Short mmCIF file of C-alpha atoms in Angstrom, two decimals:
data_model
loop_
_atom_site.label_atom_id
_atom_site.label_comp_id
_atom_site.label_asym_id
_atom_site.label_seq_id
_atom_site.Cartn_x
_atom_site.Cartn_y
_atom_site.Cartn_z
CA MET A 117 43.81 -168.97 -147.94
CA LYS A 118 41.20 -167.09 -145.90
CA LYS A 119 38.94 -168.14 -143.07
CA ALA A 120 35.38 -168.92 -144.14
CA SER A 121 32.02 -169.33 -142.44
CA TRP A 122 30.20 -172.65 -142.04
CA ASN A 123 26.94 -170.69 -142.21
CA GLU A 124 27.91 -169.47 -145.66
CA TYR A 125 29.03 -172.93 -146.81
CA LEU A 126 26.01 -174.76 -145.39
CA SER A 127 23.38 -172.31 -146.63
CA LEU A 128 20.41 -173.66 -148.54
CA CYS A 129 22.26 -172.77 -151.75
CA ASN A 130 24.31 -175.90 -151.05
CA SER A 131 22.39 -178.90 -152.40
CA TRP A 132 24.06 -181.17 -149.85
CA THR A 133 22.61 -179.10 -147.01
CA ARG A 134 19.12 -179.57 -148.44
CA ARG A 135 19.70 -183.31 -148.83
CA ILE A 136 21.19 -183.81 -145.37
CA ILE A 137 18.34 -182.05 -143.56
CA GLY A 138 15.70 -183.77 -145.68
CA LEU A 139 14.43 -180.91 -147.86
CA GLU A 140 15.59 -182.71 -151.00
CA ALA A 141 15.31 -186.48 -151.45
CA PHE A 142 18.61 -188.27 -151.93
CA SER A 143 19.95 -191.75 -151.22
CA ARG A 144 22.52 -194.01 -152.82
CA LYS A 145 23.34 -197.70 -152.58
CA ARG A 146 27.10 -198.07 -152.96
CA ASP A 147 27.42 -201.51 -154.53
CA LEU A 148 29.50 -202.76 -157.45
CA GLU A 149 26.82 -201.70 -159.93
CA GLN A 150 27.07 -198.13 -158.62
CA ILE A 151 30.90 -198.20 -158.72
CA GLU A 152 30.88 -199.60 -162.25
CA GLN A 153 28.64 -196.82 -163.51
CA GLU A 154 30.04 -193.89 -161.53
CA TYR A 155 33.72 -194.67 -161.97
CA ASN A 156 34.47 -197.21 -164.70
CA GLN A 157 31.91 -195.89 -167.17
CA ASP A 158 31.20 -192.24 -166.32
CA LYS A 159 34.64 -191.18 -165.09
CA TYR A 160 37.41 -193.37 -166.50
CA ALA A 161 35.82 -194.30 -169.83
CA SER A 162 35.56 -190.58 -170.55
CA LEU A 163 39.21 -190.00 -169.64
CA LEU A 164 40.37 -192.95 -171.72
CA LYS A 165 39.19 -191.15 -174.87
CA PHE A 166 42.04 -188.67 -174.48
CA LYS A 167 45.58 -189.62 -175.47
CA PHE A 168 47.69 -187.41 -173.24
CA THR A 169 51.35 -188.09 -172.56
CA ASP A 170 51.42 -186.02 -169.36
CA ILE A 171 49.56 -187.39 -166.33
CA GLU A 172 48.91 -183.84 -165.12
CA LEU A 173 46.79 -183.31 -168.22
CA TYR A 174 44.69 -186.34 -167.26
CA LYS A 175 44.22 -184.94 -163.75
CA LYS A 176 43.26 -181.54 -165.16
CA LYS A 177 40.75 -183.16 -167.53
CA GLU A 178 39.39 -185.37 -164.72
CA LEU A 179 38.61 -182.33 -162.60
CA GLU A 180 37.20 -180.46 -165.58
CA LEU A 181 34.83 -183.33 -166.38
CA ALA A 182 33.75 -183.33 -162.72
CA GLY A 183 32.77 -179.67 -163.07
CA LEU A 184 35.70 -178.25 -161.13
CA ASN A 185 37.34 -175.17 -162.55
CA GLU A 186 40.93 -174.86 -161.33
CA LYS A 187 40.67 -171.06 -161.56
CA ASN A 188 37.82 -170.92 -159.06
CA ASN A 189 38.24 -170.90 -155.28
CA ILE A 190 36.83 -173.76 -153.25
CA PHE A 191 36.01 -174.38 -149.59
CA ILE A 192 38.24 -176.78 -147.67
CA SER A 193 38.30 -177.83 -144.04
CA LEU A 194 41.17 -178.42 -141.62
CA GLY A 195 39.63 -180.14 -138.64
CA GLU A 196 36.45 -178.13 -138.06
CA GLU A 197 37.91 -174.89 -139.37
CA LEU A 198 36.72 -173.80 -142.80
CA PHE A 199 38.74 -171.91 -145.40
CA GLU A 200 38.32 -170.57 -148.89
CA THR A 201 41.34 -171.10 -151.09
CA SER A 202 42.48 -171.80 -154.61
CA HIS A 203 41.82 -175.16 -156.16
CA GLU A 204 45.57 -175.56 -156.74
CA LEU A 205 46.55 -174.91 -153.13
CA ALA A 206 43.83 -177.20 -151.75
CA PHE A 207 45.00 -180.20 -153.75
CA SER A 208 48.64 -179.35 -153.08
CA ILE A 209 47.96 -179.57 -149.34
CA TYR A 210 46.21 -182.92 -149.76
CA TYR A 211 48.90 -184.57 -151.89
CA SER A 212 51.68 -183.10 -149.75
CA SER A 213 50.01 -184.63 -146.71
CA ILE A 214 50.18 -188.08 -148.29
CA SER A 215 53.84 -187.59 -149.22
CA ASN A 216 54.80 -186.30 -145.80
CA VAL A 217 53.20 -189.19 -143.93
CA ILE A 218 54.76 -191.83 -146.18
CA LYS A 219 58.21 -190.22 -146.05
CA ARG A 220 58.27 -190.76 -142.28
CA TYR A 221 58.26 -194.54 -142.81
CA ASN A 222 60.76 -194.81 -145.69
CA PRO A 223 59.03 -197.74 -147.47
CA ALA A 224 60.88 -200.09 -149.82
CA ARG A 225 57.76 -200.39 -151.97
CA ILE A 226 54.25 -198.96 -152.01
CA CYS A 227 51.09 -200.78 -153.06
CA GLU A 228 48.13 -198.45 -153.54
CA LEU A 229 44.77 -200.22 -153.54
CA GLY A 230 41.96 -198.45 -155.36
CA CYS A 231 44.59 -196.36 -157.12
CA GLY A 232 42.55 -195.24 -160.14
CA TYR A 233 44.90 -194.63 -163.05
CA GLY A 234 47.82 -194.04 -160.68
CA TYR A 235 47.97 -190.29 -160.18
CA ASN A 236 49.53 -190.69 -156.74
CA PHE A 237 52.34 -192.72 -158.33
CA SER A 238 53.46 -189.60 -160.20
CA TYR A 239 54.73 -187.84 -157.08
CA LEU A 240 55.35 -190.77 -154.72
CA LYS A 241 57.93 -192.18 -157.14
CA ASN A 242 60.25 -189.46 -155.85
CA ILE A 243 60.29 -191.01 -152.36
CA CYS A 244 59.97 -194.74 -153.06
CA PRO A 245 61.81 -196.94 -155.59
CA GLU A 246 58.84 -199.19 -156.40
CA ILE A 247 55.15 -198.32 -156.64
CA TYR A 248 52.41 -200.60 -157.91
CA GLY A 249 48.72 -200.95 -157.33
CA GLY A 250 45.30 -202.45 -157.85
CA GLU A 251 42.10 -200.90 -159.16
CA TYR A 252 38.55 -202.11 -159.77
CA SER A 253 37.77 -199.96 -162.82
CA LYS A 254 39.09 -201.66 -165.95
CA ASN A 255 39.21 -198.38 -167.87
CA ALA A 256 41.39 -196.84 -165.16
CA VAL A 257 43.73 -199.84 -165.27
CA MET A 258 44.01 -199.51 -169.04
CA LEU A 259 44.74 -195.79 -168.76
CA GLY A 260 47.36 -196.29 -166.03
CA ASN A 261 49.07 -199.09 -167.94
CA SER A 262 49.20 -196.91 -171.05
CA ILE A 263 51.17 -194.34 -169.03
CA GLY A 264 53.56 -197.06 -167.89
CA PHE A 265 52.29 -197.73 -164.37
CA ASP A 266 52.09 -201.22 -162.84
CA ILE A 267 48.37 -201.52 -162.05
CA LYS A 268 46.34 -204.73 -161.93
CA ILE A 269 42.62 -205.41 -161.66
CA PHE A 270 41.61 -205.44 -158.00
CA ASN A 271 38.29 -205.84 -156.19
CA TYR A 272 38.09 -205.15 -152.45
CA TYR A 273 35.50 -207.91 -152.08
CA ASN A 274 37.64 -210.68 -153.66
CA LEU A 275 40.12 -212.20 -151.23
CA ASP A 276 42.22 -213.69 -154.04
CA ASP A 277 42.86 -210.21 -155.45
CA TYR A 278 44.93 -209.33 -152.37
CA LEU A 279 47.54 -211.80 -153.56
CA LEU A 280 48.97 -209.00 -155.70
CA ILE A 281 50.61 -207.59 -152.54
CA LYS A 282 54.37 -208.09 -152.63
CA ASN A 283 56.58 -208.75 -149.64
CA GLY A 284 57.70 -205.65 -147.75
CA SER A 285 54.91 -203.40 -149.00
CA LEU A 286 53.41 -200.30 -147.47
CA ILE A 287 49.70 -200.37 -148.34
CA LEU A 288 48.20 -197.00 -149.25
CA THR A 289 44.57 -196.10 -149.80
CA SER A 290 43.22 -192.66 -150.62
CA HIS A 291 39.45 -192.20 -150.78
CA SER A 292 38.92 -195.74 -152.05
CA VAL A 293 37.96 -197.69 -148.91
CA GLU A 294 35.24 -195.05 -148.62
CA GLN A 295 33.57 -196.82 -151.54
CA ILE A 296 32.90 -199.99 -149.49
CA PRO A 297 30.23 -199.46 -146.81
CA SER A 298 32.00 -201.94 -144.52
CA ALA A 299 35.79 -202.20 -144.27
CA LYS A 300 35.67 -205.78 -142.98
CA TYR A 301 36.47 -207.14 -146.46
CA PHE A 302 39.48 -204.82 -146.73
CA ILE A 303 40.87 -205.76 -143.31
CA GLU A 304 40.26 -209.48 -143.86
CA GLY A 305 42.01 -209.32 -147.23
CA LEU A 306 45.03 -207.61 -145.73
CA SER A 307 45.06 -209.95 -142.73
CA ALA A 308 45.27 -212.97 -145.04
CA ASN A 309 48.41 -211.43 -146.57
CA LYS A 310 49.83 -209.71 -143.50
CA ASP A 311 53.26 -211.36 -143.83
CA ASN A 312 53.80 -209.23 -146.95
CA ILE A 313 52.66 -205.98 -145.32
CA ASP A 314 54.96 -203.69 -143.34
CA LEU A 315 52.49 -200.85 -142.82
CA VAL A 316 49.07 -199.56 -143.87
CA VAL A 317 48.35 -195.87 -144.50
CA ASN A 318 44.71 -194.89 -145.00
CA PHE A 319 43.64 -191.42 -146.15
CA GLU A 320 39.93 -192.10 -145.88
CA PRO A 321 36.63 -190.51 -144.93
CA SER A 322 34.55 -192.67 -142.61
CA TYR A 323 31.66 -192.46 -140.20
CA LEU A 324 33.03 -191.56 -136.75
CA ILE A 325 30.96 -192.47 -133.72
CA ASP A 326 32.68 -189.83 -131.58
CA ARG A 327 31.55 -186.90 -133.73
CA THR A 328 29.17 -184.86 -131.56
CA SER A 329 29.40 -181.30 -132.91
CA PHE A 330 27.00 -179.90 -135.49
CA VAL A 331 29.65 -180.15 -138.22
CA GLY A 332 30.47 -183.71 -137.17
CA ILE A 333 26.81 -184.73 -137.28
CA MET A 334 26.47 -183.22 -140.77
CA ARG A 335 29.55 -185.16 -141.89
CA ASN A 336 28.21 -188.44 -140.57
CA ARG A 337 24.86 -187.85 -142.23
CA TYR A 338 26.62 -187.07 -145.53
CA ILE A 339 28.35 -190.45 -145.30
CA GLU A 340 25.08 -192.21 -144.48
CA ILE A 341 23.08 -190.90 -147.44
CA ASN A 342 25.97 -191.58 -149.83
CA ASP A 343 26.44 -195.07 -148.38
CA TYR A 344 30.16 -194.43 -147.87
CA ASN A 345 32.29 -196.38 -145.42
CA LYS A 346 30.85 -196.52 -141.92
CA ASP A 347 33.27 -198.60 -139.88
CA LEU A 348 36.95 -198.42 -140.88
CA ILE A 349 38.11 -196.64 -137.72
CA THR A 350 35.79 -198.62 -135.46
CA LEU A 351 37.00 -201.96 -136.82
CA LEU A 352 40.67 -201.03 -136.58
CA ARG A 353 40.25 -199.91 -132.98
CA GLY A 354 38.41 -203.11 -132.09
CA ARG A 355 41.03 -205.61 -133.26
CA ASP A 356 43.66 -207.00 -130.88
CA ASP A 357 45.99 -207.92 -133.75
CA ILE A 358 46.29 -204.33 -135.04
CA GLU A 359 48.46 -201.51 -133.71
CA ILE A 360 47.41 -197.97 -134.63
CA ILE A 361 50.55 -195.83 -134.96
CA GLU A 362 49.01 -192.53 -136.06
CA TYR A 363 45.44 -191.28 -136.15
CA HIS A 364 44.29 -187.82 -137.20
CA SER A 365 40.54 -187.36 -137.54
CA ASP A 366 39.06 -184.93 -140.07
CA TYR A 367 42.56 -183.85 -141.05
CA ILE A 368 41.58 -182.17 -144.31
CA GLY A 369 38.42 -181.95 -146.37
CA ILE A 370 38.69 -181.06 -150.03
CA ASN A 371 34.97 -181.60 -149.62
CA PRO A 372 34.40 -180.26 -146.07
CA LEU A 373 31.47 -182.65 -145.55
CA ASN A 374 33.59 -185.64 -146.58
CA SER A 375 36.74 -184.92 -144.64
CA THR A 376 39.75 -187.21 -144.71
CA ASN A 377 40.97 -189.12 -141.67
CA ILE A 378 44.58 -190.29 -141.59
CA VAL A 379 45.27 -193.60 -139.90
CA VAL A 380 48.60 -195.45 -139.98
CA TRP A 381 48.59 -198.99 -138.64
CA ARG A 382 50.16 -202.43 -138.82
CA PHE A 383 49.51 -205.99 -137.87
CA LYS A 384 51.15 -207.08 -134.62
#
């Protein structure tokens, strides 16, 4: 892994630079119609055509269909430092980060919301006896169930869907709350079922009002034009019934403009 330059990464060769500074028109409305097309139809319907028996083959095909070549180097960020590294090492750091945080809390069971076809289950099963989840995309649910994972249909906007949460669960999300522009539905859904929740662990990008550097401003603008989540951290900080146990902003960015914040919290 070698140090890289933001000037190189954010050159006009990067389409996101052109979009962020207004040289190329781009905007997106992140509603259920967009999620249905981008994920259920374009992403998971394509994956469902393959009949792999190894979940790693599904992950490899997923990245391939997204135009990512595992043999090529990619840029990643750690805080506001930028690095060029192998695709394999970048994702290893990300998934290891999830494992390491969850290990500290020794959960009896994990419920991942917005879990896709359950890739995170494949390595978290080594540290937790029971893992289950919920996912909006029906094709992802079908794929995950075919592998043997316990995944049910789940919609962040439907309060009744949060009833799938079992007593004594650690709630995990990883780049799924980012798909809802406001996290109020997510927090309200969890609050209605808080007696079943021991802890919540979010690995999520979000708009951060305290970003003031050039890189931070670019990250916030990236979130705005993609209509990603804008208030998860702000809402958590503003509630008297929530205790934030850990918070690490911009911890890692597999996409440096869409860096992941880690926040661990619970209801008081």
